[in-house]
Short mmCIF file of C-alpha atoms in Angstrom, two decimals:
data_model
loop_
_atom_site.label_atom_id
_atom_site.label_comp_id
_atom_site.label_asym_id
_atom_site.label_seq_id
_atom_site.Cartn_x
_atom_site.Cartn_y
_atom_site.Cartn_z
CA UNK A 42 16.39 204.49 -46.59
CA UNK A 43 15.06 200.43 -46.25
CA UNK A 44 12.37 200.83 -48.72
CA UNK A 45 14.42 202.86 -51.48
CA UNK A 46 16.81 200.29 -50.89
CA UNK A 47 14.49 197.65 -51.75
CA UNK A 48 12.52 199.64 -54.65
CA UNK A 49 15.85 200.79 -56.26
CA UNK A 50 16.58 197.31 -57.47
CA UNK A 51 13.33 197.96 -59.92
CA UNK A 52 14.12 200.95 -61.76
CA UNK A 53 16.70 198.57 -62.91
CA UNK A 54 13.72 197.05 -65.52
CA UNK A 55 14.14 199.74 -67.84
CA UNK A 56 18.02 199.03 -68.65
CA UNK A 57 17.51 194.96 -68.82
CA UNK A 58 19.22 195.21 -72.22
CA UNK A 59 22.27 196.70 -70.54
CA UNK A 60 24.54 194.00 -69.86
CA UNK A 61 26.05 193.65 -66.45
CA UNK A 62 29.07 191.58 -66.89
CA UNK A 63 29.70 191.67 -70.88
CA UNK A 64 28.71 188.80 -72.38
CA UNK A 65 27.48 186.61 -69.41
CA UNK A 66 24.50 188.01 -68.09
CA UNK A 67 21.55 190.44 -68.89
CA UNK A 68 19.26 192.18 -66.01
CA UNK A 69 16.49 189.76 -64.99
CA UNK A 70 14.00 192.32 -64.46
CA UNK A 71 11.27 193.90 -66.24
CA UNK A 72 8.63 196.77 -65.47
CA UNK A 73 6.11 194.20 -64.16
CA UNK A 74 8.95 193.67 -61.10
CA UNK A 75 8.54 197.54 -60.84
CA UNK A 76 5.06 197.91 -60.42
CA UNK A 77 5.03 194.41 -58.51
CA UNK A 78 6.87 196.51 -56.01
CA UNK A 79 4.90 199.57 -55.74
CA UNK A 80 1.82 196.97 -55.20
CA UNK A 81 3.94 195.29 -52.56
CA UNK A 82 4.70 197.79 -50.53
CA UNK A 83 1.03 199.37 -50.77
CA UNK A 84 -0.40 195.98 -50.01
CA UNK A 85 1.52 196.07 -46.28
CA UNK A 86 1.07 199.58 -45.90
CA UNK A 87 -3.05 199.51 -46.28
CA UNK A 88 -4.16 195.56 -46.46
CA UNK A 89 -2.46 194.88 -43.65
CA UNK A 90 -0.72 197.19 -41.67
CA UNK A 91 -3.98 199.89 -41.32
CA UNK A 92 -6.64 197.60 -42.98
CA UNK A 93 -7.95 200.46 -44.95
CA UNK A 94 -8.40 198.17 -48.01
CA UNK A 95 -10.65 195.50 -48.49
CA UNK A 96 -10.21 192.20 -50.10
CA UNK A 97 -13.65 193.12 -52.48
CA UNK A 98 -11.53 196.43 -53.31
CA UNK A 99 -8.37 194.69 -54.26
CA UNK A 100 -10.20 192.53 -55.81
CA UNK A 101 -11.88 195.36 -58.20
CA UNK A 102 -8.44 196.66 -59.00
CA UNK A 103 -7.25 193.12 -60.06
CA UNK A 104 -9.86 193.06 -62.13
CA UNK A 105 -9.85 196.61 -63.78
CA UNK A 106 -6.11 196.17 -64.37
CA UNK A 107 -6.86 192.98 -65.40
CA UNK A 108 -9.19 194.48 -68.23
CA UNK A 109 -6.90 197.65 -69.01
CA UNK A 110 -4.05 195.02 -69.62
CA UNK A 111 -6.27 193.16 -72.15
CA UNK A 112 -7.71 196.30 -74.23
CA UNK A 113 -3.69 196.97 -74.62
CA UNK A 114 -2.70 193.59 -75.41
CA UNK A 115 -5.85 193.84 -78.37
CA UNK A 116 -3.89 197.15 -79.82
CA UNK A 117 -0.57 195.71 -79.72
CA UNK A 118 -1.02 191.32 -80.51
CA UNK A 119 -3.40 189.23 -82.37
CA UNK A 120 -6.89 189.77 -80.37
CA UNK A 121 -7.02 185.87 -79.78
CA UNK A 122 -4.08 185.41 -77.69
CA UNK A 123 -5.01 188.48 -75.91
CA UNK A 124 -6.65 188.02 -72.86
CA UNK A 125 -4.26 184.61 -71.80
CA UNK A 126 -1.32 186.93 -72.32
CA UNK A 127 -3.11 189.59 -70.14
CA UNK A 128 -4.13 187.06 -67.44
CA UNK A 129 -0.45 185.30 -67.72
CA UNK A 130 0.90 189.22 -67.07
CA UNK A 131 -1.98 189.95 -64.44
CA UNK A 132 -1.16 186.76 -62.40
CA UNK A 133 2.42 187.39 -62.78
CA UNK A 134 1.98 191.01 -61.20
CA UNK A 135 0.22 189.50 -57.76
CA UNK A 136 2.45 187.01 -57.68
CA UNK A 137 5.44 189.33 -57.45
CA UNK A 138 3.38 191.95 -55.39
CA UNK A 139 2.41 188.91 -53.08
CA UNK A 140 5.93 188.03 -52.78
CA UNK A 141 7.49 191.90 -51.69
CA UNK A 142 4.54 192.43 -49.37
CA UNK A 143 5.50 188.88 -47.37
CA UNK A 144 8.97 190.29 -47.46
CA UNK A 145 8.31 194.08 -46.03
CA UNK A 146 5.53 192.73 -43.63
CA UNK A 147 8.30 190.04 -42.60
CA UNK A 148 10.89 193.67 -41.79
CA UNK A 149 7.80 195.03 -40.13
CA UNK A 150 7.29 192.24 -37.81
CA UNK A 151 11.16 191.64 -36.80
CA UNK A 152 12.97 193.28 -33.91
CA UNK A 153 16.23 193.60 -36.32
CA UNK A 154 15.39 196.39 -38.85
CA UNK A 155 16.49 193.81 -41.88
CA UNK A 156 16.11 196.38 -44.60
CA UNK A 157 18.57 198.83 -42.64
CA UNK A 158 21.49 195.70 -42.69
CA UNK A 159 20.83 195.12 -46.11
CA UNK A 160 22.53 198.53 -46.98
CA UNK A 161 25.67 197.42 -45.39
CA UNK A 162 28.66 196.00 -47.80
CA UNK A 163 27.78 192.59 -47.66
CA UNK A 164 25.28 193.23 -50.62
CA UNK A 165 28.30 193.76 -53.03
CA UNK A 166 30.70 191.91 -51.65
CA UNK A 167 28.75 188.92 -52.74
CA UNK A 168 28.13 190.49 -56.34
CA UNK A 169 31.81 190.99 -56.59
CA UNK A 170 32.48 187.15 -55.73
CA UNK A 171 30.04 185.46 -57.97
CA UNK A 172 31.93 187.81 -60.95
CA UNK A 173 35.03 186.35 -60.27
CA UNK A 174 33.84 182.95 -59.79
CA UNK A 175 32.20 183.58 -63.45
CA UNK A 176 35.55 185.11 -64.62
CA UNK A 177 37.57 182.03 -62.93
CA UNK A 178 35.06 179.57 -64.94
CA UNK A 179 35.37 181.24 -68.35
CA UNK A 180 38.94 181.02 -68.28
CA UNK A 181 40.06 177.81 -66.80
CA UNK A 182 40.72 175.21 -69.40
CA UNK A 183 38.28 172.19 -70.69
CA UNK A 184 40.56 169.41 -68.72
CA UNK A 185 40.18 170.75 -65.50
CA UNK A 186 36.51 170.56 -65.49
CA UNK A 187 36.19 166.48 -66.25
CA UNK A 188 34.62 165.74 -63.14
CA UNK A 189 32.01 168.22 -63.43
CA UNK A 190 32.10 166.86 -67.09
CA UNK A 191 31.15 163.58 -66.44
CA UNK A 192 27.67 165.32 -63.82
CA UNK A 193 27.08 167.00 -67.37
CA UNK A 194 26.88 164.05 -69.59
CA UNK A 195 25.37 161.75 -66.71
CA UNK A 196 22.22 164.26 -66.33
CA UNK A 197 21.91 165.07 -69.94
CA UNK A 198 23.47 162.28 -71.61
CA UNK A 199 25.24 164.41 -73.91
CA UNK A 200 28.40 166.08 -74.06
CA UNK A 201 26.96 168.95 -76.30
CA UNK A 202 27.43 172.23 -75.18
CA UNK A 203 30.29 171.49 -72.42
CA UNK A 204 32.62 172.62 -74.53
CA UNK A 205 31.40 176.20 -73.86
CA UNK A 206 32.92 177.94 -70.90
CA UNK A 207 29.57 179.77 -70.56
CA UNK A 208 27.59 176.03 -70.08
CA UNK A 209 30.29 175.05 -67.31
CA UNK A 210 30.32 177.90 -65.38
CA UNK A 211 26.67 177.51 -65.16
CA UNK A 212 26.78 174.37 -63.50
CA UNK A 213 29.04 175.39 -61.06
CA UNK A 214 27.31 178.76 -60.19
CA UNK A 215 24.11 179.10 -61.58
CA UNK A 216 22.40 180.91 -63.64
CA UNK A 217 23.50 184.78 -63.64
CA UNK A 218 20.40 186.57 -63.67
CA UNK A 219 20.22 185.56 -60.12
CA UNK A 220 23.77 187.23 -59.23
CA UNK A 221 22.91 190.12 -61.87
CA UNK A 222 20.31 191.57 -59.45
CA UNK A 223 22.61 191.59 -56.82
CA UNK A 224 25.44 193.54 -58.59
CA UNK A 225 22.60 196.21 -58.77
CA UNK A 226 22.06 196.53 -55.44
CA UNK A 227 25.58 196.62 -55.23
CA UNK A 228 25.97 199.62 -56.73
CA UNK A 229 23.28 201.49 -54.09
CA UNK A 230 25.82 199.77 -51.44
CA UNK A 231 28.83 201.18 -52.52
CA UNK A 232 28.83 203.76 -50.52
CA UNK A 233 28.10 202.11 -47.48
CA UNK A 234 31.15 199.84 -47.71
CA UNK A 235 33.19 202.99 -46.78
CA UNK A 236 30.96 204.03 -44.23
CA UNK A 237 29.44 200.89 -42.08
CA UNK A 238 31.79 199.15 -39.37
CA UNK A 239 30.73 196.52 -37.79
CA UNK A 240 31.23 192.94 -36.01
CA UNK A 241 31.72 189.72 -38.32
CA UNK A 242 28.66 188.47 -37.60
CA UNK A 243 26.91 191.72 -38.87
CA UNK A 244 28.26 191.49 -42.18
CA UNK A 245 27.57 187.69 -42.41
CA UNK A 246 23.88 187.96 -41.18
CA UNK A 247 23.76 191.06 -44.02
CA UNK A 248 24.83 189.21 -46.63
CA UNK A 249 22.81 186.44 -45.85
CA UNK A 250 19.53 188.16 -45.90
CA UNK A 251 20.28 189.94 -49.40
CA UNK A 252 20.64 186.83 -50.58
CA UNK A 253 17.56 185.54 -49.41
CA UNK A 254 15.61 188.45 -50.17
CA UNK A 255 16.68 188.98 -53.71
CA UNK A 256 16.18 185.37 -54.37
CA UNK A 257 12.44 185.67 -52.83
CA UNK A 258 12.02 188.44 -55.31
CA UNK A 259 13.11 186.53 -58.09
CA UNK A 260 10.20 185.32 -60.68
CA UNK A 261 11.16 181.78 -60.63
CA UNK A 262 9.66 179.09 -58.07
CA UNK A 263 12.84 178.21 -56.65
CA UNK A 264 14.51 181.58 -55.68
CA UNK A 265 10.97 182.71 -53.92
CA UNK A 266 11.46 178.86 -52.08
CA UNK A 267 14.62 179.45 -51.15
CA UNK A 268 14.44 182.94 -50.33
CA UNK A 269 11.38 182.99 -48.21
CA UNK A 270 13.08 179.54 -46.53
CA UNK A 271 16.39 181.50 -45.96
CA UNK A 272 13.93 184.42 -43.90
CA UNK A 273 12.04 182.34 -42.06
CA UNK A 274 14.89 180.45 -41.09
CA UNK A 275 16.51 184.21 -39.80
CA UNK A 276 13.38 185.41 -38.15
CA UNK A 277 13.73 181.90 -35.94
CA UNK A 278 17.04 182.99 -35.09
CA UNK A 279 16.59 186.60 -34.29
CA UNK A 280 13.30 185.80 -32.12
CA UNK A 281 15.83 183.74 -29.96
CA UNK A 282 18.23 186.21 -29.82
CA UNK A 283 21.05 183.47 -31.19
CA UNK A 284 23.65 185.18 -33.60
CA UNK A 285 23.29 183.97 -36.72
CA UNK A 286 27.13 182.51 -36.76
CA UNK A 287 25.95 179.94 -34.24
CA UNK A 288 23.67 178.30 -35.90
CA UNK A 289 25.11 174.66 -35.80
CA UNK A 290 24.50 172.42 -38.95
CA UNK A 291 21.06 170.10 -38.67
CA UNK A 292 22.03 166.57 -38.86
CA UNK A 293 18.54 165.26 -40.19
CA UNK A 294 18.80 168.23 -42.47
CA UNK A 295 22.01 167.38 -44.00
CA UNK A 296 21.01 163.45 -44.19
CA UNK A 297 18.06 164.61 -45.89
CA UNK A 298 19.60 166.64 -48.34
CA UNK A 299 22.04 163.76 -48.98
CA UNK A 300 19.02 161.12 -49.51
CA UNK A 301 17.83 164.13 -52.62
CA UNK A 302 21.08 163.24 -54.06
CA UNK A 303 20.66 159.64 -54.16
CA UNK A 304 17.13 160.61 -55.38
CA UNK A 305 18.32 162.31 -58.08
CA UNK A 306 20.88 159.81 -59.41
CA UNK A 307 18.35 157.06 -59.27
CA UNK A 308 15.55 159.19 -61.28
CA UNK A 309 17.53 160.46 -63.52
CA UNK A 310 18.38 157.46 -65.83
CA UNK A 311 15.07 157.11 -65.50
CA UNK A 312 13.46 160.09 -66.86
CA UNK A 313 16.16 160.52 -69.47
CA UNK A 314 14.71 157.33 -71.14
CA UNK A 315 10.90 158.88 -70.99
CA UNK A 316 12.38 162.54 -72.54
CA UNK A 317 13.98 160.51 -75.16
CA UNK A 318 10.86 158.58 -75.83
CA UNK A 319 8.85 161.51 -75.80
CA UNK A 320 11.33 164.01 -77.91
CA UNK A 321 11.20 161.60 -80.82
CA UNK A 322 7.47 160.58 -80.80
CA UNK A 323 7.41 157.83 -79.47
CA UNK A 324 4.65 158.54 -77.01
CA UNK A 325 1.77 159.79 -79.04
CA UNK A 326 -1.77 161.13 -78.04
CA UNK A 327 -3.40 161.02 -74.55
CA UNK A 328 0.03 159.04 -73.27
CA UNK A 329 1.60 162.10 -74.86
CA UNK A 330 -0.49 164.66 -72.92
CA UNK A 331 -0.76 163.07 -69.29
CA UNK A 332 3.33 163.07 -69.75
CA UNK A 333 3.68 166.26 -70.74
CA UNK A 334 1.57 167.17 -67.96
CA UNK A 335 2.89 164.85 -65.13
CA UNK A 336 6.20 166.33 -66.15
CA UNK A 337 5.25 169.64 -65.70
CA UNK A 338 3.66 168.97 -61.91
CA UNK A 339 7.08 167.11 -61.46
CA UNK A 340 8.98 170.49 -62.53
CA UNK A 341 6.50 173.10 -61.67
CA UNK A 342 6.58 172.24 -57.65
CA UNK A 343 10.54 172.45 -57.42
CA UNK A 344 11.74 174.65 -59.80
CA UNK A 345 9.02 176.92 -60.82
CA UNK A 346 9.38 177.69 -64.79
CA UNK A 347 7.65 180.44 -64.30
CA UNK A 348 4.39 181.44 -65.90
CA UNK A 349 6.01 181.40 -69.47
CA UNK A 350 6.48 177.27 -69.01
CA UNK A 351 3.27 176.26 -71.47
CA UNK A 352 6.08 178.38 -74.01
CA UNK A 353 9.46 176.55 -72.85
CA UNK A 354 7.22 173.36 -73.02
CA UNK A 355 6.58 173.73 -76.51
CA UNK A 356 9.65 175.17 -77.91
CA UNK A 357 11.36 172.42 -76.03
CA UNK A 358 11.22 168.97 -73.89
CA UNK A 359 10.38 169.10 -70.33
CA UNK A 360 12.68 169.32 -67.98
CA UNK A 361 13.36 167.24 -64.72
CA UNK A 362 12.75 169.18 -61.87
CA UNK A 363 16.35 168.83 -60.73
CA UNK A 364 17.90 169.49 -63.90
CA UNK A 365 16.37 172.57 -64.03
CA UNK A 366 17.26 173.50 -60.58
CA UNK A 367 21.15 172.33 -61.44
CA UNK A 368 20.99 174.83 -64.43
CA UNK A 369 19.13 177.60 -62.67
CA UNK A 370 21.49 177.43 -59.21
CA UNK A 371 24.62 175.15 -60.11
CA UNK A 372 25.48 172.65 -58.36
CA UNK A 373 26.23 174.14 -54.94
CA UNK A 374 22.66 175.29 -55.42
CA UNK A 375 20.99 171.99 -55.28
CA UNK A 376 22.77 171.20 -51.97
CA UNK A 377 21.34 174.32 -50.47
CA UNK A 378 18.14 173.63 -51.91
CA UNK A 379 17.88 170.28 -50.13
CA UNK A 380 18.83 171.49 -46.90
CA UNK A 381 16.80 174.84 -46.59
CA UNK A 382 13.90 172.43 -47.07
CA UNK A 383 14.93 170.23 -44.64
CA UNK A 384 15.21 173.30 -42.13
CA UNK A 385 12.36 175.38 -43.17
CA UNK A 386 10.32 172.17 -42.36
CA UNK A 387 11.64 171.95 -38.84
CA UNK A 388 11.50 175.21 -38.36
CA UNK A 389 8.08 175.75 -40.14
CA UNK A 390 6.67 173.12 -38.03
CA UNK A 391 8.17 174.77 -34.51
CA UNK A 392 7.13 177.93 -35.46
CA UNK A 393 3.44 176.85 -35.74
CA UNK A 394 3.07 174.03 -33.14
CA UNK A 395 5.09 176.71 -30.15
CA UNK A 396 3.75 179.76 -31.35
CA UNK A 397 6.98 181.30 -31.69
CA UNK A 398 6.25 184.32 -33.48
CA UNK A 399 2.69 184.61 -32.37
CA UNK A 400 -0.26 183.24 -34.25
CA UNK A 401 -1.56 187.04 -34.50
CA UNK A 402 1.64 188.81 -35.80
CA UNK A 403 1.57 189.86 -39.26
CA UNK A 404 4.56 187.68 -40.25
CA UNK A 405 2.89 184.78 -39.10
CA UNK A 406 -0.48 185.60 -41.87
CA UNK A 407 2.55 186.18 -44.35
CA UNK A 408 4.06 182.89 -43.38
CA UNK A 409 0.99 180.64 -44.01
CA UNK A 410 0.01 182.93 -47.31
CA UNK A 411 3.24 182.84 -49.06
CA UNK A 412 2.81 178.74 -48.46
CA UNK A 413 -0.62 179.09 -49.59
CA UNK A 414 -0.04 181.01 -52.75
CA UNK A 415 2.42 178.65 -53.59
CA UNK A 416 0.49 175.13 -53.16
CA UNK A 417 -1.94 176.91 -55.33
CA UNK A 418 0.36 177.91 -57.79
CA UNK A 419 1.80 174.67 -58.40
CA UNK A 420 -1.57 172.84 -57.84
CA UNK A 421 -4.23 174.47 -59.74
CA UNK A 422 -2.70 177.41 -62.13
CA UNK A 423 0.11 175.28 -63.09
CA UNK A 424 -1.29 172.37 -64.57
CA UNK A 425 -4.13 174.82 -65.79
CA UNK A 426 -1.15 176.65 -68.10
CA UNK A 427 0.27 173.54 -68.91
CA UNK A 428 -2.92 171.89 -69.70
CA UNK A 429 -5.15 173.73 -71.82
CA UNK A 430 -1.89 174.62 -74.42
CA UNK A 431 -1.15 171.11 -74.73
CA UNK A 432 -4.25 170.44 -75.99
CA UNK A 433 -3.74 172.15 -79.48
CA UNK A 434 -0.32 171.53 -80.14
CA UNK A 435 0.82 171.92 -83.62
CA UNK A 436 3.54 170.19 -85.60
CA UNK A 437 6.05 172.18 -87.05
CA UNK A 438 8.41 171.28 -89.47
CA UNK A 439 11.03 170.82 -86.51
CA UNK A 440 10.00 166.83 -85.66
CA UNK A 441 12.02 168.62 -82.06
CA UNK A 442 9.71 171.92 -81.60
CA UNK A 443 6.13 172.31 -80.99
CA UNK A 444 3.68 175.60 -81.89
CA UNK A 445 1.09 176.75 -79.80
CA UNK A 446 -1.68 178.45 -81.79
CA UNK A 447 -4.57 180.36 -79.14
CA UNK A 448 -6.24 181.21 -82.53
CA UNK A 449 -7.37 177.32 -82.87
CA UNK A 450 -7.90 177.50 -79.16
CA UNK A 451 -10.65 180.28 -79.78
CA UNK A 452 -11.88 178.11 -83.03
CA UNK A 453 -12.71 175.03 -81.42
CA UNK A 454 -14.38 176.88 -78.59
CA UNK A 455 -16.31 178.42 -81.19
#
């Protein structure tokens, strides 16, 4: 029942046009998810669970797929930008796979069976919440959002856009496309809700680890982060025994998250003056490029654009890191960011230094490749994508926009 549970969620790739909540939010997921988690759960099942497959045979299959995606991108898109799109796709798959196979081999490796308590009612009792919160948002009137306002103008030194109730329920709550995905899983929980009794702390700890993993299954750096951080923070807790309602708050965790707050409202004057300079041309060149890239590193490591960011980059200005986590998790987001770091550090740290969940468990090789993956990534395929586009950036007629043409790519190579 577990693993339809967490396969379910992807058959919801082929109705991503249907609209959840009318007008607020559209399905986040697309058929790479779905085979993503097909791939997951064979990469526990054989890589690691039975060892049956090789790392040479997986990666053969990479590779073939890799090839099979680029003879259909030639049919269907100009040959040029064929392979990058196939490789952008290809990495995109692993990634994804990567991240389901941490999260089954992390239900393999508990004593709680996690996947059983994430059928439980918790699931859409959260959905059902962040609705009305979106519902409460839309409707409330401009004048009883000045506070949150004057956050809006202060990060983006504008007031454009406030005026939408769409753009201030965002930074309250995030983006939807997180909540989206769990309103489907709702829906295979509905049932349960009748069924399932249980103590508070039951339907707490349930909720808790939908959350977390839904958010590790997301496609954007910061919902894997915070996801995975979320888990390992709950596999701590169940290896002790502790329920998960007595876990008392971490001072150093909450003065570190505080110090990110100061951070952010001392950077962000800051880099509002080097967006403006570089929006209107005023950095030109090399200068141009090394920003565009340091920006990118500064965003790619906390918020994760994804592996369409060369795109976003060039259709529009960077982003601070913490902007973009603000618009992708709202404002209550960014506090738990802060924190989970905080405490998956501690707890990271414990983990590996005691030996708490055993250096030759299969959550522990999950642990240290999910960080790996990650630091690679951000390190060396980020400022690869970011990188190479920016090198043949076209002016449009927009002074605002910028083009990026793989057919002069392939030109100048020639």
């Amino acid at each position: 029942m577990g693993t339809v549970v967490v396969v379910a969620p992807f058959f919801a790739s082929f109705f991503r046009t249907q609209q959840v909540v009318p007008g607020v939010a559209n399905i986040g997921l697309t058929p790479v998810d779905f085979v993503a988690g097909a791939l997951g759960i064979v990469l526990v099942r054989y890589v690691i669970a039975e060892g049956t497959i090789t790392v040479s045979k997986m990666s053969t299959y990479f590779f073939g797929f890799l090839l099979l995606l680029i003879g259909w991108h030639v049919v269907r898109i100009e040959p040029a930008e064929a392979p990058l799109r196939s490789i952008t796709l290809a990495l995109q798959l692993v990634r994804n796979a990567l991240l389901v196979g941490c999260v089954l081999v992390f239900t393999r490796s508990t004593d709680v069976p996690v996947i059983n308590r994430l059928v439980s009612g918790g699931t859409a009792v959260i959905g059902a919440l962040t609705v009305v919160l979106w519902m409460i948002a839309d409707t409330y009137s401009t004048e009883l959002w000045e506070p949150l306002g004057a956050f809006h103008i202060m990060l983006t030194g504008t007031k454009k856009g406030f005026d939408q109730p769409l753009i201030r329920s965002q930074w309250l709550v995030g983006d939807p496309n997180f909540y989206s995905i769990l309103l489907v899983v709702g829906l295979f929980c509905a049932v349960e809700i009748a069924i399932r009794r249980g103590r508070r702390q039951y339907y707490v700890e349930a909720a808790v680890i939908a959350v977390a993993l839904f958010l590790t299954l997301s496609r954007t750096g910061i919902g894997a982060m915070l996801g995975a951080g979320t888990l390992a923070l709950i596999a701590s807790v169940q290896r002790k025994n502790q329920d998960i309602l007595s876990i008392r708050p971490d001072w150093k965790a909450v003065l570190t998250a505080v110090v990110g707050v100061l951070g952010l409202l001392l950077t962000t004057p800051v880099y509002r003056v080097v967006r403006d300079r570089m929006q209107f041309g005023l950095f030109s060149g090399r200068l141009r490029l090394w920003g565009e890239l340091l920006s990118s590193l500064n965003g790619g490591i906390v918020a994760g654009h994804g592996l369409r960011s060369a795109e976003i980059l060039l259709g529009r200005y960077v982003h601070n890191s913490y902007i973009s986590l603000l618009y992708q998790t709202g404002v209550v987001g960014l506090g738990m960011y802060l924190f989970t770091v905080a405490v998956v550090l501690k707890y990271g740290v414990e983990m590996i230094s005691k030996d708490t969940l055993g250096a030759k468990t299969p959550w522990f090789y999950a642990f240290i490749a999910l960080g790996a993956f990650h630091l690679g990534y951000t390190y060396v395929y980020m400022p690869l994508a970011w990188l190479v586009p920016a090198l043949v950036l076209v002016r449009t007629q927009d002074e605002r926009t910028w083009k990026l043409s793989l057919s002069e790519v392939v030109a100048r190579m020639r």
